[in-house]
PDB file of C-alpha atoms in Angstrom:
ATOM      1  CA  MET A   1      79.355 122.713  84.840  1.00 33.00           C
ATOM      2  CA  THR A   2      80.093 118.995  85.148  1.00 46.00           C
ATOM      3  CA  LEU A   3      83.001 116.723  84.348  1.00 60.00           C
ATOM      4  CA  ALA A   4      80.778 114.680  82.072  1.00 43.00           C
ATOM      5  CA  ALA A   5      77.184 114.512  80.955  1.00 35.00           C
ATOM      6  CA  ALA A   6      75.060 112.854  83.624  1.00 32.00           C
ATOM      7  CA  GLN A   7      71.984 110.701  83.635  1.00 32.00           C
ATOM      8  CA  PRO A   8      69.286 111.012  86.337  1.00 29.00           C
ATOM      9  CA  ALA A   9      70.139 109.218  89.562  1.00 31.00           C
ATOM     10  CA  SER A  10      68.431 108.789  92.911  1.00 29.00           C
ATOM     11  CA  PRO A  11      70.430 110.270  95.806  1.00 27.00           C
ATOM     12  CA  ALA A  12      69.257 107.442  98.066  1.00 30.00           C
ATOM     13  CA  ALA A  13      70.488 104.551  95.928  1.00 44.00           C
ATOM     14  CA  ALA A  14      73.358 103.802  93.591  1.00 53.00           C
ATOM     15  CA  GLN A  15      71.092 103.386  90.557  1.00 50.00           C
ATOM     16  CA  PRO A  16      69.164 105.644  88.188  1.00 45.00           C
ATOM     17  CA  GLY A  17      65.983 107.186  89.510  1.00 44.00           C
ATOM     18  CA  SER A  18      64.267 107.094  86.114  1.00 43.00           C
ATOM     19  CA  PRO A  19      64.531 104.583  83.230  1.00 47.00           C
ATOM     20  CA  ASP A  20      67.167 105.117  80.584  1.00 59.00           C
ATOM     21  CA  PRO A  21      66.770 103.196  77.296  1.00 57.00           C
ATOM     22  CA  ALA A  22      70.547 102.689  77.162  1.00 60.00           C
ATOM     23  CA  LEU A  23      70.350 100.730  80.441  1.00 72.00           C
ATOM     24  CA  ASP A  24      67.550  98.409  79.290  1.00 77.00           C
ATOM     25  CA  GLN A  25      69.179  94.992  78.940  1.00 86.00           C
ATOM     26  CA  SER A  26      68.784  91.332  79.810  1.00 88.00           C
ATOM     27  CA  ILE A  27      71.477  88.675  80.124  1.00 94.00           C
ATOM     28  CA  ALA A  28      71.143  85.168  78.715  1.00 92.00           C
ATOM     29  CA  PRO A  29      71.475  82.346  81.279  1.00 91.00           C
ATOM     30  CA  ASP A  30      73.975  80.388  79.181  1.00 89.00           C
ATOM     31  CA  LEU A  31      76.280  83.302  78.313  1.00 94.00           C
ATOM     32  CA  PRO A  32      79.828  81.879  78.120  1.00 94.00           C
ATOM     33  CA  VAL A  33      82.974  83.025  79.928  1.00 96.00           C
ATOM     34  CA  ALA A  34      85.500  84.019  77.242  1.00 95.00           C
ATOM     35  CA  ASP A  35      88.940  82.429  77.046  1.00 92.00           C
ATOM     36  CA  GLY A  36      92.098  84.441  76.638  1.00 92.00           C
ATOM     37  CA  PRO A  37      93.086  87.989  77.558  1.00 96.00           C
ATOM     38  CA  ALA A  38      91.255  91.083  76.274  1.00 97.00           C
ATOM     39  CA  VAL A  39      91.822  94.852  76.166  1.00 98.00           C
ATOM     40  CA  LEU A  40      88.576  96.854  76.201  1.00 97.00           C
ATOM     41  CA  ASP A  41      89.018 100.533  75.271  1.00 97.00           C
ATOM     42  CA  ALA A  42      85.485 101.365  74.090  1.00 97.00           C
ATOM     43  CA  GLY A  43      81.992  99.999  74.290  1.00 96.00           C
ATOM     44  CA  HIS A  44      79.726  98.798  77.067  1.00 96.00           C
ATOM     45  CA  VAL A  45      80.939  96.655  79.989  1.00 97.00           C
ATOM     46  CA  ASP A  46      79.540  95.881  83.457  1.00 97.00           C
ATOM     47  CA  LEU A  47      80.969  94.181  86.499  1.00 97.00           C
ATOM     48  CA  GLY A  48      78.518  91.834  88.101  1.00 98.00           C
ATOM     49  CA  PRO A  49      78.115  88.732  90.268  1.00 98.00           C
ATOM     50  CA  ARG A  50      77.864  85.328  88.609  1.00 97.00           C
ATOM     51  CA  TYR A  51      78.285  81.670  89.431  1.00 97.00           C
ATOM     52  CA  VAL A  52      81.195  79.814  87.788  1.00 96.00           C
ATOM     53  CA  ASP A  53      81.245  76.074  88.482  1.00 95.00           C
ATOM     54  CA  ASP A  54      78.767  76.766  91.299  1.00 95.00           C
ATOM     55  CA  GLU A  55      81.168  79.282  92.886  1.00 97.00           C
ATOM     56  CA  TRP A  56      80.011  82.858  93.577  1.00 98.00           C
ATOM     57  CA  THR A  57      82.348  85.348  91.922  1.00 98.00           C
ATOM     58  CA  LEU A  58      82.584  88.729  90.179  1.00 98.00           C
ATOM     59  CA  LEU A  59      83.053  88.902  86.400  1.00 98.00           C
ATOM     60  CA  ILE A  60      82.988  91.510  83.647  1.00 98.00           C
ATOM     61  CA  HIS A  61      80.018  91.434  81.276  1.00 98.00           C
ATOM     62  CA  ASP A  62      81.331  92.582  77.877  1.00 97.00           C
ATOM     63  CA  ASP A  63      78.560  93.790  75.604  1.00 91.00           C
ATOM     64  CA  ALA A  64      80.766  95.734  73.180  1.00 82.00           C
ATOM     65  CA  ALA A  65      80.430  93.128  70.408  1.00 81.00           C
ATOM     66  CA  GLN A  66      79.265  89.569  70.987  1.00 88.00           C
ATOM     67  CA  PRO A  67      78.064  89.441  74.635  1.00 94.00           C
ATOM     68  CA  VAL A  68      80.330  87.358  76.892  1.00 97.00           C
ATOM     69  CA  TRP A  69      81.520  87.281  80.469  1.00 98.00           C
ATOM     70  CA  ARG A  70      85.221  87.923  81.074  1.00 98.00           C
ATOM     71  CA  ASP A  71      87.653  87.100  83.871  1.00 98.00           C
ATOM     72  CA  PRO A  72      88.880  90.362  85.522  1.00 98.00           C
ATOM     73  CA  ASP A  73      92.383  88.884  85.890  1.00 97.00           C
ATOM     74  CA  ARG A  74      92.603  88.548  82.094  1.00 97.00           C
ATOM     75  CA  THR A  75      90.837  91.761  81.113  1.00 98.00           C
ATOM     76  CA  VAL A  76      92.240  95.283  80.850  1.00 98.00           C
ATOM     77  CA  LEU A  77      89.903  98.281  80.890  1.00 98.00           C
ATOM     78  CA  ARG A  78      91.875 100.838  78.865  1.00 98.00           C
ATOM     79  CA  VAL A  79      90.944 104.483  79.511  1.00 98.00           C
ATOM     80  CA  THR A  80      92.447 106.467  76.638  1.00 98.00           C
ATOM     81  CA  ASP A  81      93.205 110.185  76.522  1.00 98.00           C
ATOM     82  CA  ALA A  82      89.819 110.670  74.866  1.00 98.00           C
ATOM     83  CA  ALA A  83      88.568 110.550  78.477  1.00 98.00           C
ATOM     84  CA  LEU A  84      90.564 113.628  79.600  1.00 98.00           C
ATOM     85  CA  ARG A  85      88.466 116.373  81.226  1.00 98.00           C
ATOM     86  CA  ALA A  86      89.388 119.486  83.216  1.00 98.00           C
ATOM     87  CA  VAL A  87      88.119 119.700  86.794  1.00 97.00           C
ATOM     88  CA  PRO A  88      85.535 122.538  86.920  1.00 94.00           C
ATOM     89  CA  ASP A  89      86.201 125.664  88.963  1.00 95.00           C
ATOM     90  CA  ASP A  90      83.369 124.796  91.333  1.00 94.00           C
ATOM     91  CA  PRO A  91      83.750 123.889  95.041  1.00 94.00           C
ATOM     92  CA  VAL A  92      81.144 121.158  94.608  1.00 94.00           C
ATOM     93  CA  TYR A  93      83.908 119.060  93.004  1.00 96.00           C
ATOM     94  CA  GLY A  94      86.257 119.445  95.953  1.00 96.00           C
ATOM     95  CA  PHE A  95      85.769 115.737  96.744  1.00 97.00           C
ATOM     96  CA  LEU A  96      88.054 114.942  93.786  1.00 97.00           C
ATOM     97  CA  GLY A  97      91.006 116.277  95.790  1.00 96.00           C
ATOM     98  CA  VAL A  98      92.716 118.022  92.847  1.00 96.00           C
ATOM     99  CA  PRO A  99      92.814 121.739  91.905  1.00 97.00           C
ATOM    100  CA  ALA A 100      90.332 123.232  89.449  1.00 97.00           C
ATOM    101  CA  GLY A 101      91.598 123.107  85.879  1.00 97.00           C
ATOM    102  CA  THR A 102      93.539 119.879  86.426  1.00 97.00           C
ATOM    103  CA  ASP A 103      93.130 117.329  83.629  1.00 98.00           C
ATOM    104  CA  VAL A 104      91.824 113.981  84.861  1.00 98.00           C
ATOM    105  CA  HIS A 105      90.618 110.860  83.065  1.00 98.00           C
ATOM    106  CA  VAL A 106      86.863 110.333  83.366  1.00 98.00           C
ATOM    107  CA  VAL A 107      84.897 107.235  82.439  1.00 98.00           C
ATOM    108  CA  PRO A 108      81.556 109.002  82.061  1.00 97.00           C
ATOM    109  CA  GLN A 109      78.165 108.115  83.465  1.00 96.00           C
ATOM    110  CA  VAL A 110      76.662 108.486  79.973  1.00 94.00           C
ATOM    111  CA  GLN A 111      78.316 106.565  77.159  1.00 95.00           C
ATOM    112  CA  HIS A 112      81.071 108.241  75.139  1.00 96.00           C
ATOM    113  CA  PRO A 113      81.808 106.474  71.824  1.00 95.00           C
ATOM    114  CA  ASP A 114      85.597 106.629  72.302  1.00 97.00           C
ATOM    115  CA  VAL A 115      85.761 105.725  76.010  1.00 98.00           C
ATOM    116  CA  VAL A 116      85.112 102.363  77.650  1.00 97.00           C
ATOM    117  CA  TRP A 117      81.751 102.565  79.473  1.00 97.00           C
ATOM    118  CA  VAL A 118      82.018 100.805  82.837  1.00 98.00           C
ATOM    119  CA  GLY A 119      78.949 100.049  84.953  1.00 97.00           C
ATOM    120  CA  TRP A 120      77.571  97.203  87.057  1.00 98.00           C
ATOM    121  CA  ASN A 121      74.582  94.876  86.989  1.00 97.00           C
ATOM    122  CA  THR A 122      72.791  92.222  89.032  1.00 98.00           C
ATOM    123  CA  GLN A 123      71.047  90.613  86.057  1.00 97.00           C
ATOM    124  CA  ASP A 124      72.554  87.164  85.661  1.00 97.00           C
ATOM    125  CA  PRO A 125      69.490  84.843  85.746  1.00 97.00           C
ATOM    126  CA  ARG A 126      70.858  82.479  88.400  1.00 97.00           C
ATOM    127  CA  VAL A 127      71.982  85.429  90.535  1.00 98.00           C
ATOM    128  CA  MET A 128      68.493  86.957  90.360  1.00 97.00           C
ATOM    129  CA  GLN A 129      66.972  83.624  91.432  1.00 97.00           C
ATOM    130  CA  THR A 130      69.248  83.043  94.413  1.00 97.00           C
ATOM    131  CA  ILE A 131      69.994  86.422  96.048  1.00 97.00           C
ATOM    132  CA  ASP A 132      67.700  87.933  98.663  1.00 96.00           C
ATOM    133  CA  ARG A 133      66.713  91.408  97.372  1.00 96.00           C
ATOM    134  CA  GLY A 134      70.168  92.549  96.240  1.00 98.00           C
ATOM    135  CA  VAL A 135      73.956  92.656  96.717  1.00 98.00           C
ATOM    136  CA  THR A 136      76.507  94.915  98.388  1.00 98.00           C
ATOM    137  CA  LEU A 137      79.447  96.265  96.363  1.00 98.00           C
ATOM    138  CA  GLU A 138      82.472  97.560  98.270  1.00 98.00           C
ATOM    139  CA  LEU A 139      85.728  99.248  97.291  1.00 98.00           C
ATOM    140  CA  ALA A 140      88.156  96.836  98.954  1.00 97.00           C
ATOM    141  CA  ASP A 141      91.435  98.437  97.856  1.00 97.00           C
ATOM    142  CA  VAL A 142      93.115 100.537  95.146  1.00 97.00           C
ATOM    143  CA  ASP A 143      96.694 100.302  93.877  1.00 97.00           C
ATOM    144  CA  GLY A 144      97.760 103.035  91.475  1.00 97.00           C
ATOM    145  CA  PRO A 145      99.603 106.310  90.908  1.00 97.00           C
ATOM    146  CA  GLY A 146      96.631 108.528  91.796  1.00 97.00           C
ATOM    147  CA  GLU A 147      93.200 108.518  93.398  1.00 98.00           C
ATOM    148  CA  VAL A 148      90.047 106.831  92.105  1.00 98.00           C
ATOM    149  CA  VAL A 149      86.636 108.409  92.678  1.00 98.00           C
ATOM    150  CA  MET A 150      83.250 107.122  91.560  1.00 98.00           C
ATOM    151  CA  TYR A 151      80.129 109.275  91.750  1.00 98.00           C
ATOM    152  CA  LEU A 152      76.625 109.733  90.373  1.00 97.00           C
ATOM    153  CA  GLN A 153      75.060 113.047  89.415  1.00 94.00           C
ATOM    154  CA  ASP A 154      71.383 113.840  88.951  1.00 83.00           C
ATOM    155  CA  GLY A 155      71.430 116.132  85.941  1.00 75.00           C
ATOM    156  CA  THR A 156      73.725 119.099  85.355  1.00 69.00           C
ATOM    157  CA  PHE A 157      72.939 121.319  88.327  1.00 73.00           C
ATOM    158  CA  SER A 158      72.504 118.885  91.242  1.00 82.00           C
ATOM    159  CA  GLU A 159      75.346 118.009  93.595  1.00 90.00           C
ATOM    160  CA  PRO A 160      77.321 114.821  92.931  1.00 95.00           C
ATOM    161  CA  GLN A 161      76.590 111.704  94.974  1.00 97.00           C
ATOM    162  CA  VAL A 162      79.972 110.222  95.879  1.00 98.00           C
ATOM    163  CA  LEU A 163      79.973 106.419  95.989  1.00 98.00           C
ATOM    164  CA  TRP A 164      83.653 105.468  96.301  1.00 98.00           C
ATOM    165  CA  ARG A 165      86.847 107.413  97.080  1.00 98.00           C
ATOM    166  CA  SER A 166      90.182 105.608  97.283  1.00 97.00           C
ATOM    167  CA  ALA A 167      91.452 108.354  99.639  1.00 96.00           C
ATOM    168  CA  GLU A 168      89.025 107.059 102.296  1.00 97.00           C
ATOM    169  CA  PRO A 169      89.343 103.786 104.233  1.00 96.00           C
ATOM    170  CA  PRO A 170      88.392 100.594 102.355  1.00 95.00           C
ATOM    171  CA  GLY A 171      84.772  99.482 102.414  1.00 96.00           C
ATOM    172  CA  GLN A 172      82.287 102.208 101.495  1.00 97.00           C
ATOM    173  CA  PRO A 173      79.418  99.736 100.897  1.00 98.00           C
ATOM    174  CA  MET A 174      76.989 100.374  98.061  1.00 97.00           C
ATOM    175  CA  TRP A 175      73.632  98.591  97.962  1.00 98.00           C
ATOM    176  CA  VAL A 176      72.483  97.312  94.561  1.00 98.00           C
ATOM    177  CA  GLU A 177      69.032  95.794  94.172  1.00 97.00           C
ATOM    178  CA  VAL A 178      68.356  92.676  92.142  1.00 97.00           C
ATOM    179  CA  ASN A 179      67.885  93.181  88.372  1.00 96.00           C
ATOM    180  CA  THR A 180      69.751  96.509  88.429  1.00 96.00           C
ATOM    181  CA  HIS A 181      71.907  97.972  85.656  1.00 97.00           C
ATOM    182  CA  THR A 182      73.729 101.241  86.456  1.00 96.00           C
ATOM    183  CA  HIS A 183      76.617 103.404  85.252  1.00 97.00           C
ATOM    184  CA  ALA A 184      78.497 106.145  87.101  1.00 98.00           C
ATOM    185  CA  ASN A 185      81.422 108.541  86.618  1.00 98.00           C
ATOM    186  CA  TRP A 186      84.846 107.019  87.330  1.00 98.00           C
ATOM    187  CA  VAL A 187      87.628 109.592  87.848  1.00 98.00           C
ATOM    188  CA  PHE A 188      91.371 108.785  87.779  1.00 98.00           C
ATOM    189  CA  THR A 189      93.559 111.678  88.944  1.00 98.00           C
ATOM    190  CA  ALA A 190      96.797 110.473  87.284  1.00 98.00           C
ATOM    191  CA  PRO A 191      97.675 108.249  84.329  1.00 98.00           C
ATOM    192  CA  GLY A 192      99.083 104.778  84.938  1.00 98.00           C
ATOM    193  CA  VAL A 193      98.102 101.263  85.966  1.00 98.00           C
ATOM    194  CA  TYR A 194      95.368 100.819  88.576  1.00 98.00           C
ATOM    195  CA  LEU A 195      94.184  97.670  90.322  1.00 98.00           C
ATOM    196  CA  VAL A 196      90.752  98.338  91.824  1.00 98.00           C
ATOM    197  CA  ALA A 197      89.667  95.595  94.229  1.00 98.00           C
ATOM    198  CA  VAL A 198      85.877  95.207  94.389  1.00 98.00           C
ATOM    199  CA  ARG A 199      84.050  92.978  96.860  1.00 98.00           C
ATOM    200  CA  VAL A 200      80.539  91.676  96.101  1.00 98.00           C
ATOM    201  CA  SER A 201      78.501  90.111  98.917  1.00 98.00           C
ATOM    202  CA  ALA A 202      74.936  88.876  99.247  1.00 98.00           C
ATOM    203  CA  ASP A 203      72.481  87.017 101.445  1.00 98.00           C
ATOM    204  CA  LEU A 204      70.887  84.154  99.549  1.00 98.00           C
ATOM    205  CA  VAL A 205      67.246  83.137  99.729  1.00 97.00           C
ATOM    206  CA  GLY A 206      68.334  79.857 101.322  1.00 95.00           C
ATOM    207  CA  GLY A 207      69.967  81.697 104.248  1.00 96.00           C
ATOM    208  CA  GLU A 208      73.597  81.384 103.141  1.00 97.00           C
ATOM    209  CA  GLN A 209      75.986  84.306 102.772  1.00 98.00           C
ATOM    210  CA  VAL A 210      78.378  84.619  99.838  1.00 98.00           C
ATOM    211  CA  SER A 211      81.238  87.005  99.087  1.00 98.00           C
ATOM    212  CA  ALA A 212      84.018  87.388  96.521  1.00 98.00           C
ATOM    213  CA  THR A 213      86.723  89.981  95.828  1.00 98.00           C
ATOM    214  CA  ARG A 214      88.238  90.568  92.381  1.00 98.00           C
ATOM    215  CA  HIS A 215      90.597  93.166  90.908  1.00 98.00           C
ATOM    216  CA  LEU A 216      89.605  95.372  87.976  1.00 98.00           C
ATOM    217  CA  ARG A 217      92.640  96.238  85.838  1.00 98.00           C
ATOM    218  CA  PHE A 218      92.710  99.773  84.409  1.00 98.00           C
ATOM    219  CA  ALA A 219      95.338 101.137  82.008  1.00 98.00           C
ATOM    220  CA  VAL A 220      94.772 104.902  82.191  1.00 98.00           C
ATOM    221  CA  GLY A 221      96.248 107.186  79.521  1.00 98.00           C
ATOM    222  CA  ASP A 222      97.515 106.555  75.999  1.00 98.00           C
ATOM    223  CA  ALA A 223     101.090 106.111  77.262  1.00 98.00           C
ATOM    224  CA  THR A 224     100.141 103.330  79.726  1.00 98.00           C
ATOM    225  CA  SER A 225     100.796  99.799  78.490  1.00 97.00           C
ATOM    226  CA  PRO A 226      97.855  97.364  78.726  1.00 98.00           C
ATOM    227  CA  ASP A 227     100.447  94.587  79.074  1.00 98.00           C
ATOM    228  CA  ASP A 228     101.693  96.228  82.270  1.00 97.00           C
ATOM    229  CA  ALA A 229      98.135  96.333  83.589  1.00 98.00           C
ATOM    230  CA  LEU A 230      97.635  92.668  82.706  1.00 97.00           C
ATOM    231  CA  ALA A 231     100.845  91.652  84.508  1.00 97.00           C
ATOM    232  CA  ALA A 232     100.372  93.890  87.569  1.00 97.00           C
ATOM    233  CA  GLN A 233     100.066  92.302  90.995  1.00 95.00           C
ATOM    234  CA  PRO A 234      98.304  93.785  94.050  1.00 93.00           C
ATOM    235  CA  GLY A 235     100.709  95.762  96.212  1.00 91.00           C
ATOM    236  CA  GLU A 236     103.320  96.017  93.451  1.00 89.00           C
ATOM    237  CA  VAL A 237     101.850  98.800  91.308  1.00 87.00           C
ATOM    238  CA  ALA A 238     104.268 101.720  91.035  1.00 72.00           C
ATOM    239  CA  ALA A 239     103.141 104.982  92.595  1.00 70.00           C
ATOM    240  CA  ALA A 240     103.641 108.347  90.927  1.00 54.00           C
ATOM    241  CA  PRO A 241     107.260 109.635  91.105  1.00 51.00           C
ATOM    242  CA  PRO A 242     107.893 112.578  93.472  1.00 47.00           C
ATOM    243  CA  PRO A 243     107.763 116.023  91.806  1.00 41.00           C
ATOM    244  CA  ALA A 244     111.082 117.518  90.725  1.00 42.00           C
ATOM    245  CA  GLY A 245     112.633 119.796  93.345  1.00 43.00           C
ATOM    246  CA  THR A 246     111.096 118.058  96.366  1.00 39.00           C
ATOM    247  CA  ASP A 247     113.136 116.740  99.309  1.00 47.00           C
ATOM    248  CA  ASP A 248     112.543 113.175  98.062  1.00 44.00           C
ATOM    249  CA  ALA A 249     114.230 113.951  94.739  1.00 40.00           C
ATOM    250  CA  ALA A 250     117.814 113.781  96.198  1.00 39.00           C
ATOM    251  CA  PRO A 251     119.426 112.234  99.289  1.00 41.00           C
ATOM    252  CA  ALA A 252     119.628 114.521 102.298  1.00 41.00           C
ATOM    253  CA  ASP A 253     123.431 114.180 102.539  1.00 41.00           C
ATOM    254  CA  ASP A 254     123.897 115.541  99.014  1.00 41.00           C
ATOM    255  CA  THR A 255     121.870 118.668  99.753  1.00 40.00           C
ATOM    256  CA  ALA A 256     124.228 119.538 102.632  1.00 41.00           C
ATOM    257  CA  GLY A 257     126.951 120.472 100.119  1.00 43.00           C
ATOM    258  CA  GLY A 258     129.293 117.726  98.956  1.00 43.00           C
ATOM    259  CA  GLY A 259     127.578 114.495  99.911  1.00 44.00           C
ATOM    260  CA  PRO A 260     129.732 111.442 100.732  1.00 43.00           C
ATOM    261  CA  TRP A 261     132.915 113.089  99.377  1.00 41.00           C
ATOM    262  CA  LEU A 262     132.611 115.785 102.041  1.00 34.00           C
ATOM    263  CA  VAL A 263     132.516 113.097 104.718  1.00 37.00           C
ATOM    264  CA  VAL A 264     135.643 111.434 103.315  1.00 37.00           C
ATOM    265  CA  GLY A 265     137.441 114.790 103.249  1.00 43.00           C
ATOM    266  CA  LEU A 266     136.550 115.535 106.857  1.00 37.00           C
ATOM    267  CA  VAL A 267     137.856 112.125 107.950  1.00 40.00           C
ATOM    268  CA  VAL A 268     141.183 112.715 106.173  1.00 39.00           C
ATOM    269  CA  VAL A 269     141.541 116.150 107.785  1.00 36.00           C
ATOM    270  CA  ALA A 270     140.729 114.729 111.224  1.00 42.00           C
ATOM    271  CA  VAL A 271     143.333 111.968 110.862  1.00 38.00           C
ATOM    272  CA  GLY A 272     145.923 114.521 109.747  1.00 46.00           C
ATOM    273  CA  LEU A 273     145.228 116.788 112.728  1.00 37.00           C
ATOM    274  CA  ALA A 274     145.457 113.852 115.106  1.00 43.00           C
ATOM    275  CA  GLY A 275     148.852 112.852 113.648  1.00 45.00           C
ATOM    276  CA  ALA A 276     150.180 116.394 113.934  1.00 41.00           C
ATOM    277  CA  LEU A 277     149.079 116.564 117.565  1.00 37.00           C
ATOM    278  CA  VAL A 278     150.989 113.366 118.371  1.00 37.00           C
ATOM    279  CA  VAL A 279     154.136 114.760 116.747  1.00 37.00           C
ATOM    280  CA  VAL A 280     153.849 118.015 118.751  1.00 34.00           C
ATOM    281  CA  VAL A 281     153.409 116.125 122.022  1.00 36.00           C
ATOM    282  CA  LEU A 282     156.427 113.850 121.387  1.00 36.00           C
ATOM    283  CA  ARG A 283     158.629 116.785 120.399  1.00 43.00           C
ATOM    284  CA  GLY A 284     157.591 118.669 123.538  1.00 43.00           C
ATOM    285  CA  ARG A 285     158.566 115.740 125.760  1.00 47.00           C
ATOM    286  CA  ALA A 286     162.002 115.414 124.073  1.00 46.00           C
ATOM    287  CA  VAL A 287     162.737 119.118 124.549  1.00 37.00           C
ATOM    288  CA  ARG A 288     161.725 118.924 128.222  1.00 45.00           C
ATOM    289  CA  ARG A 289     164.096 115.973 128.863  1.00 50.00           C
ATOM    290  CA  ARG A 290     167.005 117.779 127.185  1.00 49.00           C
ATOM    291  CA  VAL A 291     166.472 120.940 129.273  1.00 35.00           C
ATOM    292  CA  GLU A 292     166.387 118.895 132.512  1.00 47.00           C
ATOM    293  CA  GLN A 293     169.652 117.095 131.576  1.00 50.00           C
ATOM    294  CA  GLU A 294     171.393 120.431 130.922  1.00 46.00           C
ATOM    295  CA  ARG A 295     170.222 121.775 134.305  1.00 43.00           C
ATOM    296  CA  THR A 296     171.588 118.693 136.079  1.00 46.00           C
ATOM    297  CA  GLN A 297     174.997 118.912 134.420  1.00 49.00           C
ATOM    298  CA  SER A 298     175.365 122.623 135.274  1.00 35.00           C
TER     299      SER A 298
END
């Protein structure tokens, strides 16, 4: 049992091992970069390297309607609740880090008509002319309320090939050959806003090295606002709130029975006891002096 239907994939490379007609595409050399923000909640999109004003960068190729490139900072990839799947009761999916039966959002490896279909390509004509054999994609960072996992699976019964896990240290390089177009399973373990930083690097045929890092903006779950994803900044994305009943849910002083009011009460009692002690001491000294005077007179 799998989280989503899978297409054949080679365990030695992050790309399909056999051709898939859905992955057969070519990209025009003069494809424009769209102006304005966009929210993509269905259809086919790829992240891929491209030159903009002679600068190496990473853009989103949107093929859902009229093909265009889009700026990741102005594009939200909205993963609706149509992507919800239960984690199978199979230890092979232990890499997801959540219990079996848990509902997670899955952008599937094979296209689902109601879920945005996110892949990657190295098919921009100028990129294919200038890179030496291929590029390296890395998971540079993830901000979000849960974990992000990306994996390939060769059919229904083979073990998953994990490509990226946000629970592991940043990096996790993935080699992608020139003129490649691939899709994988993206798993989000909690709804909310995610900023997924992806680094794309390459050696060029002229001997130079190029690299760029961009953030993919995901709004996961029907209740998550795409506007929040569009406005999010790295390092400022809210994490999931602590579960009810945990130690983080209330200050430690309150759990001791009375909180700050107990402290105030103890201070008042201590001051009162100290005052009473002073009175007792003074009275004792007065009585002692009076007894001594009476002894002297007698």
